[in-house]
Amino acid sequence: MRQRPFASSARFARVLLPMLVLLACLEPMSGLGQPARVKSYELDVSFRPDSASLRGRATVDLDRSGSPDDEIIFYLHGELDVLAVHCGEGEGTSLPFEQEKVYYRSDYSLVATHVIVDAPGEDLTRLLIEYAGPFNPSRARSPSDYMRIAGDGVYLRSYGYSLWFPVFLEARADEYDVSFSRVTIRTPLDLVPVFVGERVKERIEGDERVSTWVAKDVPIFSAQMTARPFTLQEDDGYFIYSLPDSASREKAGAILVFTRRITSLALARYRAAAAPGQVHVMQMPRYGDISSYNVVGISGSVWSEFDPATALVDPRGWQSGWATRTLAHELIHLFVQVPTPLADPLWALAVEGFPAYFHLPLLAEIAGEEWYEGYMVDVQQGYLDKRDSGTDRRGRRLPAEKPLLELTPGDLSRYKDRFVLADRALLFFDHLRRRMGKAAFVGFTRDLFNRPSLDAASFREVVLEHLPGAEADLRIWLESAEYPERLRIAE
């Protein structure tokens, strides 16, 4: 079944809304078998901002031991179409396939192209997939879903956001690490591409810029793709991509120095195994504050306001130092993320609660404990005000408070950066730091973040190993919405 790509964002919007109701009914069809597991990708993708489109070739090595013997299932963004599927090393043998549009919650448009390839026998483990189509803006989910290909650049993420290469996962499944043995990105000359992993080389071919990347064992969620008219500053494995104006280039130097300092502290205090060969920081458009393995994006407003020399002076007041905290927060993701099952009660706290807090002890080492103490008092007051009023600082209605271990993946967008994960989680970890003491807390964080995996049970075990006798307090913090006076920060 061949589907014509949507020709424009207007048409996409007109088609999308009525389709969602219909496609929701088709969602069970996307589970006609468990997708194969990817061992490695090789991608060659040409991005065409003038037509808001891409054309790609993906060579995929698969482990089919857990998938049906007679078919291979994968997904692409709903505006993309598969042009051909070949087996083996070359293009000599074409495989029959079917494709249809289905409701898919792990794409920013809520629509994916569901592809079933007729591939009998487990011996067929290498596919060459050719595909093409546009990426238009969508308002189907959150305003922070900024994904698109447009005249000013390419702004795509990966599984969970925008499927710009074939993804062999059902919606909202547990992700896993994959290797990108070679990624070739082709853009117009004025756009500098950023993938993830290691930037190997870049060359000019006619009117194209060709960039080559390699990424070994990275979470598939992290395979973002950005291309803008960047100016690059590089220093010993640190790559800072700013827009070409003088003010943006000037900020890039300060961001480089700060990035070095935060990452060196994070390696010493948190997940040592996370040490990447390169670190990439990009100046992004609005809503572009992201962390994707060793690539960090910060929005233009954060970039322009960044000033570590003065930003941390005033600990009181939520606007003070927000740009510095935002960059530190995005940088810290890599060092505090431990694989946690999606269905486990700890998942939301691990994915957003950990990085919401653990840049703060590092900033305390830079700015001093007085700054940290004042900031945490402000966090506490903000939390108490929200509990009393049911609204945030801008007067917007908040969701009902839920215990930290009752937050589900579906709750994440409503609570992160707003409530519970943005305040109670911080107060909980601050409580552990105060009870353990700063030196013992470092031992706790090294133990916690260097584990191969984590769930609610093992998290409790680690806490109690470093803070014996804290069972009752843990139950209050994690399983209730209580905030008794004895757990509060004394002002």
XYZ file of C-alpha atoms in Angstrom:
491
model
C 0.000 0.000 0.000
C 1.641 3.214 -1.160
C 0.836 6.523 0.517
C 1.443 9.928 -1.038
C 3.405 12.284 1.241
C 1.594 15.312 2.622
C 2.477 18.262 0.405
C 2.280 21.034 3.010
C 1.900 21.690 6.717
C -1.581 23.106 6.084
C -2.693 19.936 4.356
C -1.022 17.842 7.048
C -2.993 19.714 9.730
C -6.282 19.317 7.856
C -5.693 15.604 7.382
C -4.237 14.906 10.805
C -7.069 15.901 13.120
C -9.840 13.782 11.592
C -7.354 10.960 11.083
C -6.480 10.693 14.774
C -9.875 9.365 15.789
C -9.823 6.826 12.971
C -6.194 5.848 13.479
C -6.690 5.338 17.201
C -8.993 2.505 16.241
C -6.205 1.024 14.121
C -3.599 1.092 16.880
C -3.975 -2.597 17.763
C -2.949 -3.433 14.194
C 0.504 -2.036 14.964
C 1.024 -4.938 17.321
C 0.783 -7.739 14.763
C 4.057 -9.101 16.063
C 7.020 -7.971 18.094
C 9.501 -5.910 16.041
C 12.986 -7.288 15.602
C 15.775 -5.827 17.692
C 18.319 -3.594 15.969
C 22.008 -4.361 16.376
C 23.339 -1.527 14.213
C 22.380 1.147 11.712
C 24.169 2.689 8.759
C 22.351 5.819 7.542
C 22.772 8.059 4.501
C 20.257 10.900 4.568
C 19.890 13.986 2.381
C 17.991 16.882 3.964
C 16.258 19.380 1.680
C 15.059 22.406 3.660
C 13.793 24.149 0.511
C 11.106 21.448 0.205
C 10.919 20.598 3.949
C 11.828 17.015 3.126
C 14.430 14.285 3.327
C 15.473 11.216 1.373
C 17.215 8.401 3.229
C 18.821 4.997 2.929
C 19.100 2.882 6.079
C 21.091 -0.339 6.251
C 19.912 -2.163 9.359
C 21.388 -5.249 11.012
C 18.768 -7.090 13.059
C 18.411 -9.712 15.729
C 15.202 -11.539 14.774
C 15.286 -14.213 17.435
C 12.251 -12.737 19.205
C 10.223 -11.645 16.181
C 7.899 -13.535 13.805
C 9.667 -15.751 11.256
C 7.805 -14.399 8.250
C 7.778 -10.622 8.678
C 9.763 -7.610 9.863
C 7.954 -4.617 11.354
C 9.196 -1.040 11.657
C 7.911 2.541 11.860
C 8.669 5.917 10.276
C 7.234 9.382 10.791
C 3.747 9.527 9.283
C 4.647 11.873 6.422
C 7.399 9.554 5.206
C 6.925 6.721 2.730
C 9.051 3.659 2.143
C 10.199 3.514 -1.483
C 11.907 0.126 -1.498
C 13.217 -2.602 0.784
C 16.144 -4.818 -0.237
C 17.746 -7.743 1.543
C 21.352 -8.749 2.010
C 24.408 -6.685 1.127
C 23.195 -5.049 -2.071
C 20.078 -3.977 -3.931
C 19.665 -7.071 -6.081
C 16.784 -8.650 -4.167
C 13.700 -6.575 -3.410
C 11.334 -7.620 -0.646
C 7.560 -7.088 -0.763
C 6.161 -4.812 1.941
C 2.981 -3.088 3.039
C 2.695 0.327 4.664
C -0.167 2.187 6.296
C -0.690 5.187 8.553
C -1.410 4.304 12.177
C -1.935 6.132 15.428
C 1.461 6.140 17.183
C 2.011 7.971 20.442
C 5.797 8.077 20.163
C 5.852 10.574 17.279
C 5.175 14.308 17.644
C 2.378 14.129 15.054
C 0.789 11.045 16.668
C 0.877 9.381 13.244
C 3.455 6.884 11.988
C 3.974 4.890 8.839
C 3.663 1.258 9.911
C 5.643 -1.052 7.613
C 5.426 -4.848 7.399
C 8.117 -6.505 5.283
C 7.604 -10.015 3.978
C 10.847 -11.614 5.153
C 10.548 -15.361 5.821
C 13.172 -17.092 7.912
C 15.386 -15.821 10.702
C 18.447 -15.864 8.438
C 17.370 -12.619 6.785
C 18.891 -10.132 9.203
C 20.106 -7.253 7.023
C 17.781 -4.791 5.293
C 18.391 -1.804 3.042
C 15.437 0.569 3.360
C 14.889 3.539 1.051
C 12.429 6.184 2.176
C 11.486 9.830 1.621
C 9.008 12.542 2.507
C 8.474 15.817 4.372
C 8.587 16.829 8.024
C 6.109 19.612 8.717
C 5.359 21.271 12.073
C 2.594 19.731 14.148
C 0.524 20.869 17.112
C -0.783 17.427 17.933
C 1.096 17.224 21.233
C 3.126 19.860 23.113
C 4.465 23.250 21.923
C 7.905 21.887 22.840
C 7.583 19.434 19.949
C 9.504 21.836 17.713
C 10.431 19.104 15.199
C 10.398 20.049 11.518
C 12.469 20.525 8.398
C 12.240 24.159 7.319
C 14.082 26.829 5.399
C 16.120 27.840 8.436
C 17.285 24.338 9.332
C 16.603 20.763 10.330
C 15.187 20.084 13.797
C 14.513 16.412 14.477
C 14.806 14.081 17.422
C 14.358 10.323 17.511
C 12.108 7.641 18.993
C 9.490 9.343 21.153
C 9.535 12.486 19.024
C 10.262 12.223 15.295
C 11.062 8.990 13.477
C 13.433 10.250 10.778
C 14.959 6.790 10.305
C 13.334 3.340 10.604
C 12.557 2.497 14.233
C 11.817 -1.107 15.222
C 9.852 -0.329 18.397
C 6.189 -0.148 19.284
C 4.980 3.141 20.765
C 6.034 3.729 24.373
C 8.194 0.646 24.565
C 11.381 0.251 26.570
C 14.206 1.647 24.481
C 17.670 0.133 24.267
C 21.165 1.039 23.079
C 22.078 0.697 19.422
C 25.181 1.432 17.359
C 25.311 3.720 14.351
C 28.326 2.334 12.526
C 28.254 5.148 9.985
C 25.905 8.093 9.546
C 26.291 10.278 6.453
C 24.347 13.532 6.520
C 23.943 15.679 3.417
C 22.756 19.278 3.722
C 22.990 22.527 1.762
C 26.339 24.288 2.186
C 25.032 26.888 4.625
C 23.777 24.302 7.153
C 26.158 22.542 9.556
C 24.732 19.204 10.762
C 24.965 17.752 14.262
C 24.072 14.124 14.967
C 25.198 12.296 18.119
C 28.325 10.414 19.127
C 31.562 11.237 17.325
C 31.934 13.798 14.567
C 34.377 12.049 12.216
C 34.807 14.350 9.224
C 33.129 16.862 6.980
C 33.626 17.633 3.290
C 32.098 19.643 0.479
C 30.692 17.829 -2.566
C 29.384 20.244 -5.175
C 26.579 22.216 -3.558
C 26.308 19.875 -0.546
C 27.956 19.677 2.846
C 28.592 16.018 3.747
C 29.156 15.162 7.394
C 30.091 11.730 8.759
C 29.368 10.527 12.299
C 29.777 7.342 14.334
C 27.854 6.544 17.520
C 28.510 3.337 19.448
C 26.005 1.979 21.969
C 23.785 5.026 22.381
C 20.122 5.028 23.442
C 17.945 5.083 20.343
C 15.966 7.898 21.999
C 19.079 10.088 21.732
C 19.653 9.938 17.963
C 18.711 13.570 17.354
C 19.480 15.453 14.132
C 19.974 19.218 13.888
C 21.355 21.410 11.098
C 21.564 25.208 11.237
C 23.886 27.904 9.828
C 26.264 27.244 12.712
C 29.706 28.622 13.435
C 31.796 25.985 15.202
C 34.235 26.464 18.070
C 36.195 23.305 18.879
C 38.632 22.617 21.694
C 39.914 19.180 22.684
C 36.711 17.232 22.065
C 34.304 20.029 22.973
C 32.242 21.340 20.055
C 30.173 24.512 20.504
C 27.790 25.402 17.668
C 26.569 29.010 17.673
C 24.756 31.137 15.144
C 27.152 33.327 13.158
C 26.304 36.721 14.686
C 28.981 38.246 16.923
C 26.909 38.146 20.134
C 26.192 34.422 19.744
C 29.832 33.633 18.936
C 30.970 35.553 22.010
C 28.683 33.529 24.288
C 30.071 30.302 22.816
C 33.428 30.851 24.549
C 31.873 31.190 28.005
C 29.626 28.193 27.329
C 32.676 26.115 26.386
C 34.456 26.929 29.663
C 31.348 26.202 31.743
C 30.623 22.956 29.888
C 34.139 21.692 30.615
C 33.754 22.440 34.308
C 30.336 20.840 34.760
C 31.219 17.678 32.809
C 34.467 17.180 34.733
C 32.607 17.479 38.051
C 29.848 15.161 36.829
C 32.355 12.484 35.824
C 33.883 12.586 39.297
C 30.602 12.630 41.228
C 28.160 10.634 39.096
C 28.289 8.134 36.203
C 31.936 7.668 35.291
C 31.028 5.172 32.552
C 29.181 7.964 30.744
C 32.412 9.648 29.649
C 31.912 10.526 25.967
C 34.739 11.088 23.530
C 33.129 14.338 22.408
C 30.636 16.830 23.836
C 28.455 18.919 21.507
C 26.474 21.998 22.588
C 24.158 23.741 20.091
C 22.323 27.056 19.975
C 18.725 26.098 19.249
C 15.396 27.742 18.416
C 12.571 28.185 20.921
C 11.777 25.009 22.890
C 15.119 23.534 21.828
C 16.466 22.814 25.330
C 17.339 19.150 24.898
C 19.769 16.514 26.097
C 20.566 13.642 23.717
C 23.455 11.551 25.002
C 26.554 13.707 24.348
C 24.619 16.411 22.472
C 22.984 19.300 24.317
C 20.781 21.968 22.799
C 19.842 25.199 24.521
C 17.329 27.670 23.181
C 18.319 31.071 21.864
C 17.043 32.915 24.949
C 19.147 30.737 27.246
C 22.156 31.216 24.991
C 21.851 35.003 24.957
C 21.252 35.270 28.726
C 24.021 32.869 29.747
C 26.537 34.578 32.042
C 28.096 32.376 34.721
C 30.043 35.320 36.139
C 26.892 36.978 37.465
C 24.050 34.506 37.069
C 24.496 32.736 40.386
C 25.003 35.777 42.590
C 21.420 36.131 43.806
C 20.065 32.801 45.079
C 16.626 34.265 45.848
C 14.318 34.870 42.934
C 13.525 32.294 40.315
C 14.724 34.377 37.389
C 18.245 34.682 38.755
C 20.629 32.311 37.025
C 17.974 30.483 35.007
C 20.144 30.321 31.888
C 23.098 28.865 33.761
C 20.877 26.347 35.543
C 19.243 25.343 32.263
C 22.575 24.563 30.602
C 23.811 22.700 33.677
C 20.553 20.726 33.813
C 20.788 19.647 30.180
C 24.450 18.713 30.525
C 23.793 16.561 33.591
C 21.309 14.190 31.902
C 24.062 11.990 30.458
C 25.668 11.434 33.843
C 22.593 10.581 35.927
C 20.521 8.425 33.592
C 20.500 4.727 34.478
C 18.354 2.331 32.405
C 14.981 1.976 34.151
C 12.027 -0.076 32.829
C 9.199 2.065 31.477
C 6.639 0.183 33.582
C 8.573 0.563 36.836
C 7.274 3.102 39.415
C 10.703 4.783 39.501
C 10.726 5.636 35.782
C 9.402 9.220 35.893
C 11.562 10.137 38.881
C 14.649 8.638 37.219
C 14.061 10.244 33.820
C 13.176 13.766 34.938
C 13.581 13.940 38.717
C 17.270 12.977 38.705
C 18.383 15.609 36.168
C 16.056 18.203 37.737
C 18.195 18.098 40.896
C 21.662 16.703 40.404
C 23.176 19.700 38.630
C 22.523 21.723 41.807
C 25.185 20.086 44.041
C 27.691 20.739 41.236
C 26.638 24.368 41.025
C 27.090 24.499 44.806
C 30.747 23.549 44.277
C 31.067 26.400 41.777
C 28.933 29.105 43.409
C 29.169 28.066 47.064
C 26.888 26.489 49.653
C 25.252 29.811 50.468
C 23.919 29.982 46.907
C 22.700 26.388 47.122
C 20.991 26.914 50.500
C 19.189 30.023 49.300
C 18.075 28.326 46.120
C 16.663 25.299 47.932
C 14.758 27.542 50.346
C 13.224 29.210 47.300
C 12.324 25.799 45.828
C 10.609 24.872 49.086
C 8.627 28.117 49.234
C 7.520 27.660 45.643
C 6.406 24.102 46.412
C 4.404 25.199 49.467
C 2.763 28.017 47.488
C 1.725 25.582 44.751
C 0.274 23.146 47.294
C -1.755 25.943 48.895
C -3.005 27.631 45.727
C -3.183 24.792 43.193
C -1.599 27.139 40.640
C 1.933 27.860 39.493
C 3.758 31.201 39.730
C 1.965 32.402 36.600
C -1.469 31.508 37.953
C -1.907 28.451 35.714
C -3.839 25.516 37.149
C -1.649 22.613 38.268
C -2.490 18.913 38.100
C -3.409 17.214 41.361
C -0.354 16.286 43.396
C 0.679 12.642 43.108
C 3.329 10.717 45.039
C 6.672 10.462 43.238
C 6.352 6.721 42.702
C 2.830 7.018 41.286
C 3.831 9.185 38.326
C 3.466 7.324 35.041
C 5.015 7.968 31.610
C 1.747 9.613 30.622
C 2.109 12.061 33.530
C 5.548 13.267 32.533
C 4.561 16.230 30.366
C 2.153 17.547 33.013
C 4.553 17.395 35.966
C 8.113 17.909 34.722
C 9.347 21.505 34.956
C 6.090 22.415 36.759
C 5.194 20.438 39.849
C 6.324 17.441 41.936
C 9.205 16.507 39.608
C 10.275 20.153 39.599
C 10.125 20.753 43.356
C 9.219 17.814 45.616
C 11.809 15.627 43.860
C 14.461 18.304 44.459
C 13.500 18.622 48.124
C 13.683 14.836 48.509
C 17.231 14.601 47.177
C 18.236 17.672 49.186
C 16.892 15.898 52.278
C 19.130 12.907 51.525
C 22.124 15.208 51.079
C 21.474 16.923 54.417
C 20.947 13.656 56.283
C 23.961 11.887 54.753
C 26.320 14.830 54.744
C 28.028 16.125 51.606
C 30.923 13.646 51.596
C 28.730 10.584 52.147
C 26.272 11.907 49.576
C 29.014 11.773 46.932
C 29.519 8.095 47.769
C 25.780 7.548 47.421
C 25.622 9.222 43.994
C 28.615 7.269 42.699
C 26.968 4.037 43.795
C 23.561 5.017 42.431
C 24.569 6.242 38.993
C 27.183 3.619 38.185
C 24.703 0.736 38.334
C 23.878 -1.085 35.099
C 20.140 -0.668 35.736
C 17.765 0.688 38.333
C 14.207 0.179 39.566
C 12.181 1.282 42.579
C 13.327 -1.646 44.728
C 17.043 -1.257 43.991
C 16.785 2.524 44.430
C 15.436 2.020 47.955
C 18.233 -0.449 48.667
C 20.907 2.054 47.641
C 19.384 4.828 49.734
C 19.083 2.629 52.822
C 22.602 1.313 52.388
C 23.885 4.881 52.669
C 21.211 6.105 55.094
C 20.216 3.233 57.410
C 16.954 3.604 59.295
C 15.340 5.938 56.745
C 12.511 3.582 55.775
C 9.737 5.739 57.260
C 11.009 8.907 55.636
C 11.342 7.140 52.284
C 7.710 6.069 52.437
C 6.619 9.665 53.093
C 8.737 11.119 50.293
C 8.015 8.483 47.664
C 4.588 7.059 48.453
C 2.662 10.041 49.801
C 2.112 13.735 49.174
C 2.754 14.624 52.817
C 5.343 17.255 53.715
C 5.621 17.293 57.517
C 7.485 20.062 59.312
C 10.288 17.743 60.412
C 11.292 17.141 56.769
C 11.311 20.816 55.797
C 14.307 23.067 55.332
C 14.680 25.436 58.274
C 14.902 29.021 57.041
